[in-house]
Amino acid sequence: MFMLQEQLYDAAELVQHARHIVALTGAGISTESGIPDFRSPGSIWQQHPPVNYRDFLHKPEARQSYWAIRHSLTKRVMEARPNAAHQALVELEHRQRLLGVITQNFDGLHQDAGHAPERVIELHGTSRFAACTLCGAHSSMSDLQQRIDAGEVDPRCSLCEGFLKAATILFGQRVPETELARAKEISEACDLFLVIGSSLKVTPASTLPRLALKRNVPLIIVNLQPTTLDTYADVAIHEKAGVILPRLVNGQ
Ligand SMILES: [Zn+2]
């Protein structure tokens, strides 16, 4: 317990002195809002392995499996609300200390918490919209889900006939270049880098804290499990983000 106090003290000091903070968030920040971490044991991806992008495009059965998984997810994402960790990041923005939030999540909870939309960079897209896999046009996700629920198989884009899916990134699909460029840009400009609820196992997100480390910018990691960069972090805390973040932002 004493060690945690000391870590909190050190981390809160770093937060207090920083002026241009970047936060990278992963599934761990949203589990406290009731959204399961797909990679964790017993999760939905262990029961139904995630569909990869190539299969989605080429195999009707992969698209059907995609929609079967989405059905159970959509409701949970719709019902989820931001938690204390999301709110703490908004507080940093209000104090004009936040360059931006880079997120691996597609649940839209950072936006719901109240960030200015341009402060949030969604590396893995968003499940709030549907997107055409061919022309990229966005459309309403709830309309698309209704079509699926009503029994439509393989819904197509009304503009170009491409396959429709949520505007999230599947395995084997590239992270959008604009988002990645913006994420790199702020990672190279920050004076404190926070990793929250990410085990740093997925590239390119996992490479971003290294851009800060290269410039000797302090790194704080708050994640339930150890990460590959814990040894390089100034402070690595293995506790819940919703408990720790407010304490870091409000001076423990
Ligand atoms: Zn299209």
Coordinates of C-alpha atoms and ligand atoms in Angstrom, one line a residue:
M1 CA 0.0 0.0 0.0
F2 CA 2.8 2.3 0.9
M3 CA 4.4 1.7 -2.5
L4 CA 1.1 2.7 -4.3
Q5 CA 1.0 5.9 -2.3
E6 CA 4.4 6.8 -3.4
Q7 CA 3.6 5.9 -7.0
L8 CA 0.5 8.1 -6.9
Y9 CA 2.5 10.9 -5.4
D10 CA 5.2 10.8 -8.1
A11 CA 2.6 10.4 -10.9
A12 CA 0.4 13.3 -9.6
E13 CA 3.6 15.5 -9.5
L14 CA 4.3 14.7 -13.1
V15 CA 0.7 15.5 -14.2
Q16 CA 0.8 18.7 -12.3
H17 CA 3.9 19.9 -14.0
A18 CA 2.9 18.9 -17.5
R19 CA 1.4 21.3 -20.0
H20 CA 1.0 19.2 -23.1
I21 CA -0.3 15.8 -22.0
V22 CA -1.1 12.9 -24.4
A23 CA -3.1 10.0 -23.3
L24 CA -3.2 6.6 -25.1
T25 CA -6.2 4.6 -24.0
G26 CA -7.1 0.9 -24.5
A27 CA -9.8 -1.6 -23.6
G28 CA -8.9 -1.3 -19.9
I29 CA -10.4 2.2 -19.6
S30 CA -13.8 0.9 -20.9
T31 CA -14.1 -2.3 -18.9
E32 CA -15.2 -0.2 -15.9
S33 CA -18.0 1.1 -18.1
G34 CA -19.2 -2.5 -18.8
I35 CA -17.6 -3.0 -22.2
P36 CA -15.7 -6.3 -22.2
D37 CA -12.0 -6.5 -23.1
F38 CA -12.2 -8.8 -26.1
R39 CA -8.7 -10.2 -25.6
S40 CA -9.2 -11.2 -21.9
P41 CA -9.8 -14.9 -21.0
G42 CA -13.4 -16.0 -21.4
S43 CA -14.1 -13.0 -23.6
I44 CA -16.3 -12.9 -26.7
W45 CA -13.2 -13.3 -29.0
Q46 CA -12.3 -16.6 -27.4
Q47 CA -15.8 -17.9 -28.1
H48 CA -16.0 -16.3 -31.6
P49 CA -12.5 -15.5 -33.0
P50 CA -12.5 -12.1 -34.6
V51 CA -13.2 -11.9 -38.3
N52 CA -10.3 -10.6 -40.3
Y53 CA -10.7 -8.1 -43.1
R54 CA -9.7 -10.3 -46.0
D55 CA -12.2 -13.0 -44.9
F56 CA -14.9 -10.3 -44.4
L57 CA -14.4 -9.2 -48.0
H58 CA -14.2 -12.7 -49.5
K59 CA -16.3 -15.0 -47.5
P60 CA -20.1 -14.6 -46.9
E61 CA -19.8 -16.9 -43.8
A62 CA -17.2 -14.5 -42.3
R63 CA -19.6 -11.6 -42.8
Q64 CA -22.3 -13.6 -41.1
S65 CA -20.1 -14.4 -38.2
Y66 CA -19.1 -10.7 -38.0
W67 CA -22.8 -9.7 -37.7
A68 CA -23.4 -12.5 -35.1
I69 CA -20.6 -11.1 -32.9
R70 CA -21.7 -7.5 -33.4
H71 CA -25.3 -8.2 -32.3
S72 CA -24.3 -8.9 -28.8
L73 CA -21.7 -6.1 -28.7
T74 CA -23.9 -3.3 -30.1
K75 CA -26.3 -3.3 -27.2
R76 CA -23.5 -3.2 -24.6
V77 CA -21.7 -0.3 -26.4
M78 CA -25.0 1.6 -26.7
E79 CA -25.7 1.3 -23.0
A80 CA -22.2 2.1 -21.7
R81 CA -21.5 5.4 -20.1
P82 CA -18.1 7.1 -19.5
N83 CA -16.5 6.4 -16.1
A84 CA -14.3 8.4 -13.7
A85 CA -11.2 7.8 -15.8
H86 CA -12.8 9.2 -18.9
Q87 CA -14.0 12.2 -16.8
A88 CA -10.5 12.8 -15.4
L89 CA -9.1 13.2 -19.0
V90 CA -11.9 15.7 -19.8
E91 CA -10.8 17.6 -16.7
L92 CA -7.3 17.8 -18.1
E93 CA -8.7 19.3 -21.3
H94 CA -10.7 21.9 -19.3
R95 CA -7.5 22.9 -17.6
Q96 CA -5.9 23.2 -21.1
R97 CA -3.3 20.6 -20.3
L98 CA -4.3 18.0 -22.8
L99 CA -2.9 17.8 -26.3
G100 CA -5.2 14.9 -27.1
V101 CA -6.5 11.4 -26.4
I102 CA -5.4 8.6 -28.7
T103 CA -7.7 5.6 -28.3
Q104 CA -7.7 2.0 -29.4
N105 CA -11.3 1.8 -28.4
F106 CA -14.2 2.3 -30.8
D107 CA -17.0 2.9 -28.2
G108 CA -17.2 6.7 -28.4
L109 CA -17.0 7.0 -24.6
H110 CA -14.3 9.7 -24.7
Q111 CA -16.6 11.9 -26.8
D112 CA -19.5 11.1 -24.5
A113 CA -17.4 12.3 -21.5
G114 CA -17.2 15.7 -23.1
H115 CA -14.0 16.1 -25.1
A116 CA -13.9 18.5 -28.0
P117 CA -14.2 16.1 -31.0
E118 CA -10.9 17.1 -32.4
R119 CA -9.1 16.1 -29.2
V120 CA -9.9 12.4 -29.7
I121 CA -8.0 10.3 -32.2
E122 CA -9.7 6.9 -32.8
L123 CA -7.0 4.6 -34.2
H124 CA -9.3 1.7 -34.6
G125 CA -12.3 3.6 -35.9
T126 CA -15.7 3.9 -34.3
S127 CA -18.7 1.6 -34.0
R128 CA -21.0 4.7 -33.9
F129 CA -21.2 4.8 -37.7
A130 CA -21.4 2.2 -40.4
A131 CA -18.9 2.5 -43.2
C132 CA -18.7 1.2 -46.8
T133 CA -15.7 -1.0 -47.3
L134 CA -15.4 0.2 -50.9
C135 CA -16.2 4.0 -51.1
G136 CA -15.8 4.7 -47.3
A137 CA -19.1 6.6 -47.1
H138 CA -20.5 6.7 -43.5
S139 CA -24.1 5.9 -42.7
S140 CA -26.2 5.3 -39.7
M141 CA -25.1 2.2 -37.6
S142 CA -28.5 1.8 -36.0
D143 CA -30.2 1.7 -39.4
L144 CA -27.7 -0.9 -40.5
Q145 CA -28.2 -3.0 -37.3
Q146 CA -32.0 -2.8 -37.9
R147 CA -31.6 -4.2 -41.4
I148 CA -29.4 -7.0 -40.1
D149 CA -31.9 -7.7 -37.2
A150 CA -34.7 -7.8 -39.7
G151 CA -33.0 -10.6 -41.5
E152 CA -31.0 -8.9 -44.3
V153 CA -27.9 -10.8 -45.2
D154 CA -24.9 -9.0 -46.7
P155 CA -26.1 -5.4 -46.7
R156 CA -24.6 -3.3 -49.4
C157 CA -23.8 0.4 -49.9
S158 CA -26.5 2.3 -51.7
L159 CA -23.9 4.4 -53.5
C160 CA -21.4 1.8 -54.8
E161 CA -22.7 -1.7 -53.8
G162 CA -19.6 -2.3 -51.5
F163 CA -20.1 -4.3 -48.3
L164 CA -21.2 -2.4 -45.2
K165 CA -19.9 -2.8 -41.7
A166 CA -19.2 -0.8 -38.6
A167 CA -16.6 1.9 -39.1
T168 CA -14.1 0.0 -37.0
I169 CA -10.8 -1.5 -38.0
L170 CA -10.8 -5.3 -38.4
F171 CA -7.6 -7.4 -38.1
G172 CA -5.7 -7.1 -41.3
Q173 CA -7.2 -3.7 -42.1
R174 CA -4.9 -0.7 -42.0
V175 CA -5.2 2.0 -39.3
P176 CA -6.3 5.2 -41.2
E177 CA -3.3 7.2 -42.2
T178 CA -4.7 10.6 -41.1
E179 CA -5.4 9.4 -37.6
L180 CA -2.0 7.7 -37.3
A181 CA -0.2 10.8 -38.6
R182 CA -2.1 13.0 -36.0
A183 CA -1.3 10.5 -33.2
K184 CA 2.4 10.5 -34.1
E185 CA 2.4 14.3 -34.3
I186 CA 1.0 14.8 -30.8
S187 CA 3.2 12.0 -29.4
E188 CA 6.2 13.9 -30.7
A189 CA 5.0 17.2 -29.2
C190 CA 3.8 16.1 -25.7
D191 CA 5.6 16.7 -22.4
L192 CA 4.0 13.8 -20.6
F193 CA 2.7 10.6 -22.0
L194 CA 0.0 8.6 -20.2
V195 CA -0.9 5.0 -21.1
I196 CA -4.3 4.0 -19.7
G197 CA -5.8 0.6 -19.9
S198 CA -3.6 -0.7 -22.7
S199 CA -1.2 -3.6 -22.5
L200 CA 0.7 -2.2 -25.5
K201 CA 0.4 -5.4 -27.5
V202 CA -1.1 -4.0 -30.6
T203 CA 0.8 -1.9 -33.2
P204 CA 0.9 0.8 -34.2
A205 CA -0.6 2.1 -30.9
S206 CA 2.2 0.4 -28.9
T207 CA 4.9 2.3 -30.8
L208 CA 3.5 5.8 -29.8
P209 CA 4.8 5.9 -26.2
R210 CA 8.3 5.1 -27.7
L211 CA 8.2 8.4 -29.6
A212 CA 7.8 10.2 -26.3
L213 CA 10.5 8.1 -24.6
K214 CA 13.0 8.9 -27.3
R215 CA 12.7 12.5 -26.3
N216 CA 13.0 11.7 -22.6
V217 CA 9.4 12.7 -22.0
P218 CA 8.1 11.1 -18.8
L219 CA 5.8 8.1 -19.2
I220 CA 3.0 7.0 -16.7
I221 CA 1.3 3.7 -17.2
V222 CA -2.0 2.8 -15.5
N223 CA -3.0 -0.8 -16.5
L224 CA -4.2 -3.8 -14.5
Q225 CA -1.6 -6.0 -16.1
P226 CA 2.1 -5.3 -16.6
T227 CA 3.0 -4.0 -20.0
T228 CA 6.1 -4.2 -22.2
L229 CA 7.1 -0.7 -21.3
D230 CA 6.7 -0.8 -17.5
T231 CA 10.5 -0.8 -17.0
Y232 CA 10.8 2.4 -19.1
A233 CA 8.0 4.2 -17.4
D234 CA 8.6 6.8 -14.7
V235 CA 5.6 5.3 -12.9
A236 CA 3.7 2.0 -13.7
I237 CA 0.5 1.4 -11.6
H238 CA -1.4 -1.9 -11.9
E239 CA -4.8 -0.7 -10.6
K240 CA -8.1 0.3 -12.1
A241 CA -8.0 3.4 -14.2
G242 CA -11.3 4.7 -12.7
V243 CA -9.7 4.7 -9.3
I244 CA -6.3 6.0 -10.2
L245 CA -6.9 8.7 -12.9
P246 CA -9.0 11.0 -10.8
R247 CA -6.4 10.9 -8.1
L248 CA -3.6 11.8 -10.5
V249 CA -5.5 14.7 -12.0
N250 CA -6.7 16.1 -8.7
G251 CA -3.4 15.8 -6.9
Q252 CA -3.9 12.2 -5.4
Ligands
ZN1 ZN -19.9 2.6 -51.0

